Coordinates of C-alpha atoms and ligand atoms in Angstrom, one line a residue:
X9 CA -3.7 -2.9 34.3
X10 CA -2.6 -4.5 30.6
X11 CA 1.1 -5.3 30.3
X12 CA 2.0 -3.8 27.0
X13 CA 4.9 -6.1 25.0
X14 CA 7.4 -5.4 22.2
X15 CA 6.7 -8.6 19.5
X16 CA 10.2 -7.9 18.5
X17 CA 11.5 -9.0 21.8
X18 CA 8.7 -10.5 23.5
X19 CA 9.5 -8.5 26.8
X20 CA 7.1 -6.6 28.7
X21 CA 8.2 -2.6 28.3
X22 CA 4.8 -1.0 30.3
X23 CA 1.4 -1.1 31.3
X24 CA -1.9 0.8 30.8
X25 CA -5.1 0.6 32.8
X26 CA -7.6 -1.1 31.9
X27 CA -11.0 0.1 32.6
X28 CA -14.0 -1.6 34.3
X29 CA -17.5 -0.7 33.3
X30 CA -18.0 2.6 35.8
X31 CA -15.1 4.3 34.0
X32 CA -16.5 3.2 30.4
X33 CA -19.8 4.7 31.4
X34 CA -18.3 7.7 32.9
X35 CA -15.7 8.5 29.6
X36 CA -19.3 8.0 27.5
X37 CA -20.9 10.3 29.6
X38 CA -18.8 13.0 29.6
X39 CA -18.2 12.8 26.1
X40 CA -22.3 13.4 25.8
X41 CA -22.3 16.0 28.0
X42 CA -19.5 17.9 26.1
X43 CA -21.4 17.4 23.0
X44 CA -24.1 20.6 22.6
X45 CA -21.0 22.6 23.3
X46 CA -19.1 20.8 20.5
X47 CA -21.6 20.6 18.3
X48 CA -21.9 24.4 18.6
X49 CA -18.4 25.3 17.6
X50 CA -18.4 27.8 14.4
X51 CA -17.5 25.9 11.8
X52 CA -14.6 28.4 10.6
X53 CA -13.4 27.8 14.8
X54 CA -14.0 23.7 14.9
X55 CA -12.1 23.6 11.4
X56 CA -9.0 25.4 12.8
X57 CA -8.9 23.0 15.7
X58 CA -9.0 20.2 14.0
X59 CA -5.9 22.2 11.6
X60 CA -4.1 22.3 14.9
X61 CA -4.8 18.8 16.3
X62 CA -2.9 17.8 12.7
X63 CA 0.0 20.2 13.3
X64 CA 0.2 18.7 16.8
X65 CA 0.5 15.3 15.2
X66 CA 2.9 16.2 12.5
X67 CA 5.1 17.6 15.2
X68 CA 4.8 14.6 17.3
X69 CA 5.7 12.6 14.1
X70 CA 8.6 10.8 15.3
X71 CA 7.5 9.8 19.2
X72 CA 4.4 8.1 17.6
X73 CA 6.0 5.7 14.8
X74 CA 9.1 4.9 17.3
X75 CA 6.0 3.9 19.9
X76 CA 4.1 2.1 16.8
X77 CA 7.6 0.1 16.0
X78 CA 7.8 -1.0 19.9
X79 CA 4.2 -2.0 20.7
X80 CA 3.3 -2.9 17.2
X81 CA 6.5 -4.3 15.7
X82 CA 5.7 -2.6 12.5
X83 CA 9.1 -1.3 10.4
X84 CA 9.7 2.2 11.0
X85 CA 9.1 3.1 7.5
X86 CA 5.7 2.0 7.6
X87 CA 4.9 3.6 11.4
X88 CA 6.3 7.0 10.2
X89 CA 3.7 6.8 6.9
X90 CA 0.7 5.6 9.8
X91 CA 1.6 8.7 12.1
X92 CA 2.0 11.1 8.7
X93 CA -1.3 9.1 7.9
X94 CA -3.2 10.8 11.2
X95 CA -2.0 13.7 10.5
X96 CA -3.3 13.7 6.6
X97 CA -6.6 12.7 7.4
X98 CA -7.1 15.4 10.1
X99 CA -6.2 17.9 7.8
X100 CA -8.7 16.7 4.8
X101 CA -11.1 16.4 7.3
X102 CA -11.1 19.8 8.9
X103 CA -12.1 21.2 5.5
X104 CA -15.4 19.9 6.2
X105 CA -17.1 21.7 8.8
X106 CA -17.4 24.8 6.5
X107 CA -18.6 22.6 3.4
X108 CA -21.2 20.3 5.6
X109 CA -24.1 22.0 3.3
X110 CA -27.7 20.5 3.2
X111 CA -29.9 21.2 0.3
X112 CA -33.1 23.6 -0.7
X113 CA -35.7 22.1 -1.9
X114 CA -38.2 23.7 -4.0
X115 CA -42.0 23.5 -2.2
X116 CA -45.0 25.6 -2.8
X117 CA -46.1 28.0 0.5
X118 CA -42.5 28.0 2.3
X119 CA -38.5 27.0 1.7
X120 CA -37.5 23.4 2.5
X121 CA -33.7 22.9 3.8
X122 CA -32.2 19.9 4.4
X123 CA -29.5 20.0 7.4
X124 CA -26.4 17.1 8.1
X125 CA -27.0 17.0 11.8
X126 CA -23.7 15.3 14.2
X127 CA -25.5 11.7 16.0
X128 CA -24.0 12.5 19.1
X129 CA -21.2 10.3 20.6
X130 CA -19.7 8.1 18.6
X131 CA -17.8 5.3 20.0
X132 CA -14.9 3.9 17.6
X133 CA -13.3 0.5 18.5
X134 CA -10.1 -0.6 17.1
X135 CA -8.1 -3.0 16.1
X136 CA -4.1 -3.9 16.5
X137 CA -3.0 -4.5 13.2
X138 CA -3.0 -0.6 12.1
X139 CA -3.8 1.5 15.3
X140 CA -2.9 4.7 14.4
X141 CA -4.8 4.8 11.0
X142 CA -7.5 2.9 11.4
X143 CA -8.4 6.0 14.6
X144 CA -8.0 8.6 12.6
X145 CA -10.2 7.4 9.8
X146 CA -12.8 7.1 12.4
X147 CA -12.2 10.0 14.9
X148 CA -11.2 13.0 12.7
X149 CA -14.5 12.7 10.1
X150 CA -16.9 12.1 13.2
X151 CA -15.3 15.1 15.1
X152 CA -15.4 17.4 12.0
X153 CA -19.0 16.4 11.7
X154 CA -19.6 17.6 15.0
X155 CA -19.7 14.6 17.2
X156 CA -18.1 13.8 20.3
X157 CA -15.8 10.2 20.1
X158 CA -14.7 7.6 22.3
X159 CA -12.1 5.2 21.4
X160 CA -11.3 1.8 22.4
X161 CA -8.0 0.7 21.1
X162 CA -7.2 -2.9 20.8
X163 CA -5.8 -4.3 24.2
X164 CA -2.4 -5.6 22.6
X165 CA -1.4 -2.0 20.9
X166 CA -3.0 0.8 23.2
X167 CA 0.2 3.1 23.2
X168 CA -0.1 5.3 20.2
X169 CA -4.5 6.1 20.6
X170 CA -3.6 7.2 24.0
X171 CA -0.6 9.5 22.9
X172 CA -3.0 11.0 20.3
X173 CA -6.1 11.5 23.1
X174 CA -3.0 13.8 24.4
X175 CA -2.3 15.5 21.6
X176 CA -6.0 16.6 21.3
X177 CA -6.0 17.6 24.4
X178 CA -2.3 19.9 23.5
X179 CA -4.3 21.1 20.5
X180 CA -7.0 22.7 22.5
X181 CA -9.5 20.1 21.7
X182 CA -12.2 21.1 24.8
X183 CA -12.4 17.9 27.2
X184 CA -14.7 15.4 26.5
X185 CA -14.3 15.7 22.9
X186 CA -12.2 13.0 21.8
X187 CA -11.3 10.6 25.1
X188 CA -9.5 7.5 24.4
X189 CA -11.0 4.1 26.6
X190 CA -8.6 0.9 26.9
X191 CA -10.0 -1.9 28.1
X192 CA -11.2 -5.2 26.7
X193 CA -14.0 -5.5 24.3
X194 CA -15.6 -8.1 26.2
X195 CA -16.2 -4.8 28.1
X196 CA -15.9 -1.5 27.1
X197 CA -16.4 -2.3 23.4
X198 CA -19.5 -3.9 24.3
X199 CA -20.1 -0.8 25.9
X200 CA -20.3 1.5 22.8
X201 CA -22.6 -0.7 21.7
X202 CA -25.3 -1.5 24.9
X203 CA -25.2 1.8 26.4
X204 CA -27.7 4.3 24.5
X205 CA -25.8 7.6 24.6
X206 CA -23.0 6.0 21.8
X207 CA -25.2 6.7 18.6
X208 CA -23.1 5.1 16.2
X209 CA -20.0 2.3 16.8
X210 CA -17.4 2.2 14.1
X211 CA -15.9 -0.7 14.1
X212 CA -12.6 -2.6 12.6
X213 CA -11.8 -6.0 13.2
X214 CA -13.1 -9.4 12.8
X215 CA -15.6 -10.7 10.7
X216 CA -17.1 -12.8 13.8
X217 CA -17.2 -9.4 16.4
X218 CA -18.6 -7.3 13.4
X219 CA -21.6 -9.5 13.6
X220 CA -22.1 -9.6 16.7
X221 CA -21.7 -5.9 17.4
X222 CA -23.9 -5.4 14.4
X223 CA -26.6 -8.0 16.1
X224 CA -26.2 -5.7 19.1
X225 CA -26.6 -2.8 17.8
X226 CA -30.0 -3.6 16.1
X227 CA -31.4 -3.5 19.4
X228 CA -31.1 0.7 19.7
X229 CA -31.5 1.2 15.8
X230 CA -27.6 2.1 16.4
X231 CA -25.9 2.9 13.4
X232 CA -22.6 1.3 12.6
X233 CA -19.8 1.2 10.1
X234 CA -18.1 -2.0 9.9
X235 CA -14.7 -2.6 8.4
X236 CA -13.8 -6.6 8.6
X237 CA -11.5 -9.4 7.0
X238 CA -10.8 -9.6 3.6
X239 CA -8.7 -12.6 1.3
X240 CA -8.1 -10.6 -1.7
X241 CA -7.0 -11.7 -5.1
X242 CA -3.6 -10.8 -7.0
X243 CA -5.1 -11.8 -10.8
X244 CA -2.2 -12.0 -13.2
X245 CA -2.8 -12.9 -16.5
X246 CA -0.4 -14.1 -19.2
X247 CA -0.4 -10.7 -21.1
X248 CA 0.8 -8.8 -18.1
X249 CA 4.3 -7.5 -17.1
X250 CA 5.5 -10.3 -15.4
X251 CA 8.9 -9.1 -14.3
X252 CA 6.5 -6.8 -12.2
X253 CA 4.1 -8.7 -10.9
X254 CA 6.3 -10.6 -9.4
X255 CA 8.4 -8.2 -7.8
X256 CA 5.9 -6.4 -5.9
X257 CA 3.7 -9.6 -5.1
X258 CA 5.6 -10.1 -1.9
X259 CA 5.3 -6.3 -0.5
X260 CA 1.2 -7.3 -1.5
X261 CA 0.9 -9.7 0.9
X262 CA 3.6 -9.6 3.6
X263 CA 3.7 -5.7 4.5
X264 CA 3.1 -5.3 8.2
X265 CA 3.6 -9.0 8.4
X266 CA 0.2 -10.1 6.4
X267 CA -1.3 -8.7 9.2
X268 CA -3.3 -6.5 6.9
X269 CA -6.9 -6.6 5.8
X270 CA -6.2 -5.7 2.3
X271 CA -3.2 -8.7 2.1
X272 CA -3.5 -10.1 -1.5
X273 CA -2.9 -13.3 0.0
X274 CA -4.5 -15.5 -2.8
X275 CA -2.6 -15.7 -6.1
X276 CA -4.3 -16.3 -9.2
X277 CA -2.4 -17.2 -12.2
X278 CA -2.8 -18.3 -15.5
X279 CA -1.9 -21.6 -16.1
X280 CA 0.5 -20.9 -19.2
X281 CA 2.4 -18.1 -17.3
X282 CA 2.5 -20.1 -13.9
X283 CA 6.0 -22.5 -13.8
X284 CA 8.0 -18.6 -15.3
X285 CA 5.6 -16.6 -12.5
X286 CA 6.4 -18.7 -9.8
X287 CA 10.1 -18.5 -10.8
X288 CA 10.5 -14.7 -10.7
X289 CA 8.0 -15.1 -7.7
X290 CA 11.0 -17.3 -5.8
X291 CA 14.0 -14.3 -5.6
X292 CA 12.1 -11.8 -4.2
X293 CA 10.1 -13.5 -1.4
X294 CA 13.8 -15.1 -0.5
X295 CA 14.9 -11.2 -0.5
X296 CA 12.3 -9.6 1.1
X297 CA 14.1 -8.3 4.7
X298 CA 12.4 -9.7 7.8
X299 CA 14.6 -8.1 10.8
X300 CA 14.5 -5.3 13.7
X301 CA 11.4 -3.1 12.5
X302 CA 13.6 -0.2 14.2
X303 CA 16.1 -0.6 11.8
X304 CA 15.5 1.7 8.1
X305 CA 16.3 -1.2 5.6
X306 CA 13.7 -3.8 7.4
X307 CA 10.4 -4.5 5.5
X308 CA 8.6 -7.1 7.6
X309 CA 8.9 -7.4 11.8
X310 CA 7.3 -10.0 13.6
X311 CA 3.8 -11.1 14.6
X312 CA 1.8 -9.8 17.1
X313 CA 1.7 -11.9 19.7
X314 CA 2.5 -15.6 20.9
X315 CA -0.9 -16.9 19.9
X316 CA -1.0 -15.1 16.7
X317 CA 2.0 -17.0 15.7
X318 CA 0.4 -20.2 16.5
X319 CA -2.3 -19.7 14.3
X320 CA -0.4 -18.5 11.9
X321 CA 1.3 -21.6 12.0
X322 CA -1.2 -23.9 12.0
X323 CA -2.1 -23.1 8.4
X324 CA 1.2 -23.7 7.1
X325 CA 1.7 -27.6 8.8
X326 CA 0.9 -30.2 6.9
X327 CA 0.6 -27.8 3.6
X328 CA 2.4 -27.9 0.6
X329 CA 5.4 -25.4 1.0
X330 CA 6.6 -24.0 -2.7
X331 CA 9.4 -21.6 -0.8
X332 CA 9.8 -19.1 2.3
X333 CA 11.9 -16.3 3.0
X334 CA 14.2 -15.8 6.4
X335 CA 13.3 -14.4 9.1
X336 CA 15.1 -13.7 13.0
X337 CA 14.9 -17.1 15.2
X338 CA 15.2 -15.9 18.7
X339 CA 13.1 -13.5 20.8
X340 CA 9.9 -11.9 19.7
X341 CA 7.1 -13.8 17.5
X342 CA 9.3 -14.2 14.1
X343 CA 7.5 -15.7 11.1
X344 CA 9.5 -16.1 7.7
X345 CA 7.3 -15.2 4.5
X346 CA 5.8 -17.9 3.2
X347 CA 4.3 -19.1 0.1
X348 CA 1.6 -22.7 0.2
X349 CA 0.3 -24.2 -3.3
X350 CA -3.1 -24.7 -2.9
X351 CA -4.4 -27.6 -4.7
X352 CA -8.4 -26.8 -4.1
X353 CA -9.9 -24.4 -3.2
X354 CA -11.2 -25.9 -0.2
X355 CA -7.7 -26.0 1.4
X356 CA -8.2 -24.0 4.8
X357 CA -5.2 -21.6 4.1
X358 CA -7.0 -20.5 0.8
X359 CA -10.1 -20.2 2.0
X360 CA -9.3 -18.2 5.1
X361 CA -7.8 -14.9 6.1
X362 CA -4.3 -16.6 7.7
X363 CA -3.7 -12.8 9.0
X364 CA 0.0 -13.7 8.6
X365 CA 2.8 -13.7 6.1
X366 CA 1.3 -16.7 3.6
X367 CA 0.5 -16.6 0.7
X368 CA -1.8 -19.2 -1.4
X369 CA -1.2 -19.8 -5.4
X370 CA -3.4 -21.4 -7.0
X371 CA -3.5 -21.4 -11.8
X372 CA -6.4 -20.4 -14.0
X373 CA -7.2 -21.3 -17.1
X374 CA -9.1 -18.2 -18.7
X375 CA -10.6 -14.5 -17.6
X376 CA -14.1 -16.3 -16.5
X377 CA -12.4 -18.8 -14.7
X378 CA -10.1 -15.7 -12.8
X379 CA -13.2 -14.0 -12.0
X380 CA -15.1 -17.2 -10.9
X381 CA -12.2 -18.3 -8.6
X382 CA -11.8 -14.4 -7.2
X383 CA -15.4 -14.1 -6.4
X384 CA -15.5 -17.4 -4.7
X385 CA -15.3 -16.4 -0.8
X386 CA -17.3 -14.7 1.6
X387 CA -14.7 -11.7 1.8
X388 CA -14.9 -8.6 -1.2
X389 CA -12.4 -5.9 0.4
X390 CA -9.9 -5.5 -1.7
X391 CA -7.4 -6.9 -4.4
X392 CA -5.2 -6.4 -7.8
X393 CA -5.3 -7.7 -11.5
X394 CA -2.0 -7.7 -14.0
X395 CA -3.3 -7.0 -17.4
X396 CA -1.8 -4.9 -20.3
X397 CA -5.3 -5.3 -21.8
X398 CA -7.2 -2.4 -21.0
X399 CA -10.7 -4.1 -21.8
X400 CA -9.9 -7.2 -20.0
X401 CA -9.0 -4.8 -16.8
X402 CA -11.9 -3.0 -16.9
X403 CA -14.1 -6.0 -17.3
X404 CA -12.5 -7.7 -14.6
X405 CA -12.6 -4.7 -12.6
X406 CA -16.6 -4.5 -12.9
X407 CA -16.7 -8.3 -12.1
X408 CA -14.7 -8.7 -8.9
X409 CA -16.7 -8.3 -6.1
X410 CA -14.4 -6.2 -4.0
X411 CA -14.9 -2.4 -2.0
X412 CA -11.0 -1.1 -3.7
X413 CA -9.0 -2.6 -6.8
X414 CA -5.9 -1.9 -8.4
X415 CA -4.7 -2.2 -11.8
X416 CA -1.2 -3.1 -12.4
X417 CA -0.4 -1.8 -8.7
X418 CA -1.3 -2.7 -5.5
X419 CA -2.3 0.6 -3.4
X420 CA -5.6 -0.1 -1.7
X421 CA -5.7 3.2 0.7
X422 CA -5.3 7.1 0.0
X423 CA -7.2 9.1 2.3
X424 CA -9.5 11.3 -0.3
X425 CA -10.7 7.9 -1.8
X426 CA -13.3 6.0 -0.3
X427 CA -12.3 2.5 0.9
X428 CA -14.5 -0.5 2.7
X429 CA -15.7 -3.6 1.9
X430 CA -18.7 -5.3 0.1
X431 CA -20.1 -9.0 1.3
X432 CA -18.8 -10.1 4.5
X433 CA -16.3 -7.7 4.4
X434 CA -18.1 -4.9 5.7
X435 CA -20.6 -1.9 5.8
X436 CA -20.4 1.2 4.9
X437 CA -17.1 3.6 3.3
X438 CA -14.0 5.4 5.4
X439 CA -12.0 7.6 3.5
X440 CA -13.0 10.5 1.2
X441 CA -15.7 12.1 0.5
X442 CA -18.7 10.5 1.2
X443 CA -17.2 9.3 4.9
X444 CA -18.3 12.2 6.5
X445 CA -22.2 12.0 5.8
X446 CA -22.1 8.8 7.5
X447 CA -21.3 10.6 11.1
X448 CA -24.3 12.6 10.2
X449 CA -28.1 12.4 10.0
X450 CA -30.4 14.5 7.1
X451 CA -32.8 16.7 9.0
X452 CA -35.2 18.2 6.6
X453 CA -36.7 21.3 7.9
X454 CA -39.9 23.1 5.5
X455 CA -40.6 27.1 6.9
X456 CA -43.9 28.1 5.7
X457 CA -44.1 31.5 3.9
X458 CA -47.4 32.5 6.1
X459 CA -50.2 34.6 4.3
Ligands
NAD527 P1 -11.0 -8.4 16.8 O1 -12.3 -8.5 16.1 O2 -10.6 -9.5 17.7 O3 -10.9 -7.1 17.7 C1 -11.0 -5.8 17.1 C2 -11.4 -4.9 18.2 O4 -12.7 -5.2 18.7 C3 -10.5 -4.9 19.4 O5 -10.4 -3.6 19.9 C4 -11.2 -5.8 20.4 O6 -10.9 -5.4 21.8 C5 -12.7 -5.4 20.1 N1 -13.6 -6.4 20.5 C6 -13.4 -7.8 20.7 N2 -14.6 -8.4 21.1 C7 -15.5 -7.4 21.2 C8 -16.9 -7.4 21.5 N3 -17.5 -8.5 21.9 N4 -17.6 -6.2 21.5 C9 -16.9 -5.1 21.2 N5 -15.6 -5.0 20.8 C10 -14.9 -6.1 20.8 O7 -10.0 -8.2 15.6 P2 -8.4 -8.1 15.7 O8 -7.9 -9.5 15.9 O9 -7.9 -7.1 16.7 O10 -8.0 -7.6 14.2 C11 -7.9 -8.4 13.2 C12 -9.1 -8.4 12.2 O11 -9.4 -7.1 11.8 C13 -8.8 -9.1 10.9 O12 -9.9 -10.0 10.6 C14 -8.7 -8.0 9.9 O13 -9.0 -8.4 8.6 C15 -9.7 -7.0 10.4 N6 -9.3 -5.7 9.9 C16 -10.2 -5.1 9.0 C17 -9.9 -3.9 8.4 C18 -10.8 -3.3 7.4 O14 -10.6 -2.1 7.2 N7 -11.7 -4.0 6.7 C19 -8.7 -3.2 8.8 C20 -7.9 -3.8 9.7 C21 -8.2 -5.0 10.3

């Protein structure tokens, strides 16, 4: 058993099971074995189910953010969009089945059809930063392609995957189709990728487990999806609206604590706007609400976890501090916002993804020099530029090596859009319309005419 713990608090509230290699196997194997049946389903009958699955989720709205706010800490605004999230996703997604269509091919002597055929199980690990969406973007594509899913959720935030393998389940979802695994990835994530029913692992996390499950997975040809760090850029340029920028820099880069893969925790600006930025920067960091996620108003809760916070902290000793924000002092994992001038860019907390509520400023002098400095990391997953200059934004946009940009906003994610990372950041898309193929393989199929 796992002891499940509110950050907010720090105190144990319940436990889950944690399961050994025998139950990994047998969740993987029943999960194959309900997969020709699955696979089977009319398409007009597997779309309505998944239809349901998201009604059964919208009605269940409520139970899963509060459970999000106490395992996760996140605010209660931000669990009920997540859970909302699920439910969106599941419904774009069960248009699919009835618009899976392959292609004819012209050919002399017969008809050639091309077919998207389901891989089997898929096995979808999970991390604990955003539990609830970061499932559904895997699960509800790969089931409305016509695969059969097990998921691993992260060990720390296990509550709201299970709650949703119920719901399934309460849909009418037959058994075996969607089954939900906790246990450790030492273990059962490694699982998904050794055993050679899983045909596919879709995985979130950490750059360093994305290699190695991608390592491991070469072995069986598996195919993966891999959605890792990131240490995206906020560009603003003298030109821009300042007033702004600045204002919704700190929802950039502390939402959900900065434990977000998208966090635009680098700041680039241009050296003649950066004394006037940095002052309109200063007000609403010090206002940004870090309190009780249960509570409407809050828009930051704690870390994660004990050790989380000490990493956090380590970047932020011995750096230079330009200001923080307030945050609770007693019980729970409580970090204020904070924002470090970096003065190279080989300072640790601007080269790495902190994972935490920091952000790194650092000038620029012109638009190749922004570009230069943006593209100079390992990471390309996501990022925003400031510009009332509509050639300089989309030249920048073309030259920043990231999967998802914004212009003048900072909204990364919308489920009918595709979304991923390029470099280190990942492999493959989530999201939209192109996610889908990826749960499938083309079959092409050539009839001969006869004489
Ligand atoms: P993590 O890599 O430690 O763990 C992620 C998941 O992988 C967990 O479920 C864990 O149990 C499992 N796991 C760990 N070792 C494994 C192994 N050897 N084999 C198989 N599975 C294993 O990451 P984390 O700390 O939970 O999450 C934070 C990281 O996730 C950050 O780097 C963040 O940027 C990244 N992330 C990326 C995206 C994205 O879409 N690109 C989204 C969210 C989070």
């Amino acid at each position: 058993m796992t002891d499940v713990i509110n950050p907010a608090t720090g105190e144990v509230f319940t436990t889950v099971p944690s399961l050994d290699l025998a139950a990994t196997d047998a969740a993987i194997e029943t999960a194959q074995r309900a997969f020709p049946a699955w696979r089977a389903v009319a398409p007009g009958d597997r779309a309505r189910l998944l239809r349901r699955f998201a009604a059964v989720v919208d009605q269940h709205l409520e139970e899963l953010a509060e459970l999000e706010v106490r395992n996760a800490g996140h605010t209660i605004g931000n669990a009920r969009w997540e859970a909302g999230n699920v439910r969106d996703v599941l419904d774009y997604y069960a248009g699919a089945p009835e618009r899976l269509s392959g292609r004819q091919i012209p050919v002399a002597g017969g008809l050639d059809v091309t077919f998207h055929e389901p891989l089997g199980v898929v096995g979808i690990i999970v991390p604990w930063n955003f539990p609830m969406p970061i499932a559904g973007w895997g699960f509800a594509p790969a089931l409305a392609a016509g695969n059969t899913v097990v998921l691993k959720p992260a060990e720390l935030t296990p509550l709201t995957a299970i709650r949703l393998g119920e719901l399934a389940l309460a849909a009418e979802l037959p058994e075996g189709v969607f089954t939900i695994v906790p246990g450790k990835g030492s273990v059962v994530g490694q699982r998904f990728v050794t055993h050679p029913a899983v045909r596919k692992v879709c995985f979130t996390g950490s750059t360093e487990v994305g290699k190695s499950i991608m390592a491991g997975a070469a072995d069986q040809v598996k195919r993966v999806t891999l959605e890792l760090g990131g240490k995206s850029a906020n560009i603003v340029f003298a030109d821009a609206d300042l007033e702004r920028a600045a204002a919704s820099a700190p929802g950039s880069v502390f939402d959900n604590a900065g434990q977000d893969c998208c966090a635009r925790s680098r700041l680039l600006v241009q050296e003649s706007v950066y004394d006037k930025f940095l002052a309109l920067l200063e007000p609403a960091v010090r206002a940004f609400r870090v309190t009780d996620p249960a509570q409407a108003d809050a828009e930051m809760g704690p870390l994660i976890s004990a050790a989380h916070k000490k990493t956090v902290t380590s970047y932020v000793e011995g750096s230079d501090v330009a200001f923080r924000g307030s945050a609770p002092e007693s019980g729970g994992w409580w970090f204020p916002p904070t924002v470090l001038l970096a003065h190279s860019t080989e300072d640790r907390h601007w080269r790495e993804e902190v994972f935490g509520p920091v952000l790194s400023v650092l000038p620029f002098k012109d638009e190749e020099d922004a570009v230069r400095l943006a593209n100079d990391t390992e990471y390309g997953l996501s990022g925003s530029l400031w510009t009332r200059d509509l050639g300089r934004a989309l030249r920048v946009s073309r030259a920043v090596e990231t999967g998802a940009l914004s212009v003048n906003s900072h909204s990364s994610v919308r489920y009918w859009t595709p979304f991923g990372g390029m470099k280190q950041s990942g492999l493959g898309r989530e999201l939209g319309p192109d996610a889908l193929l990826s749960f499938t393989d083309v079959k092409n199929v050539f009839l001969a005419m006869g004489d």
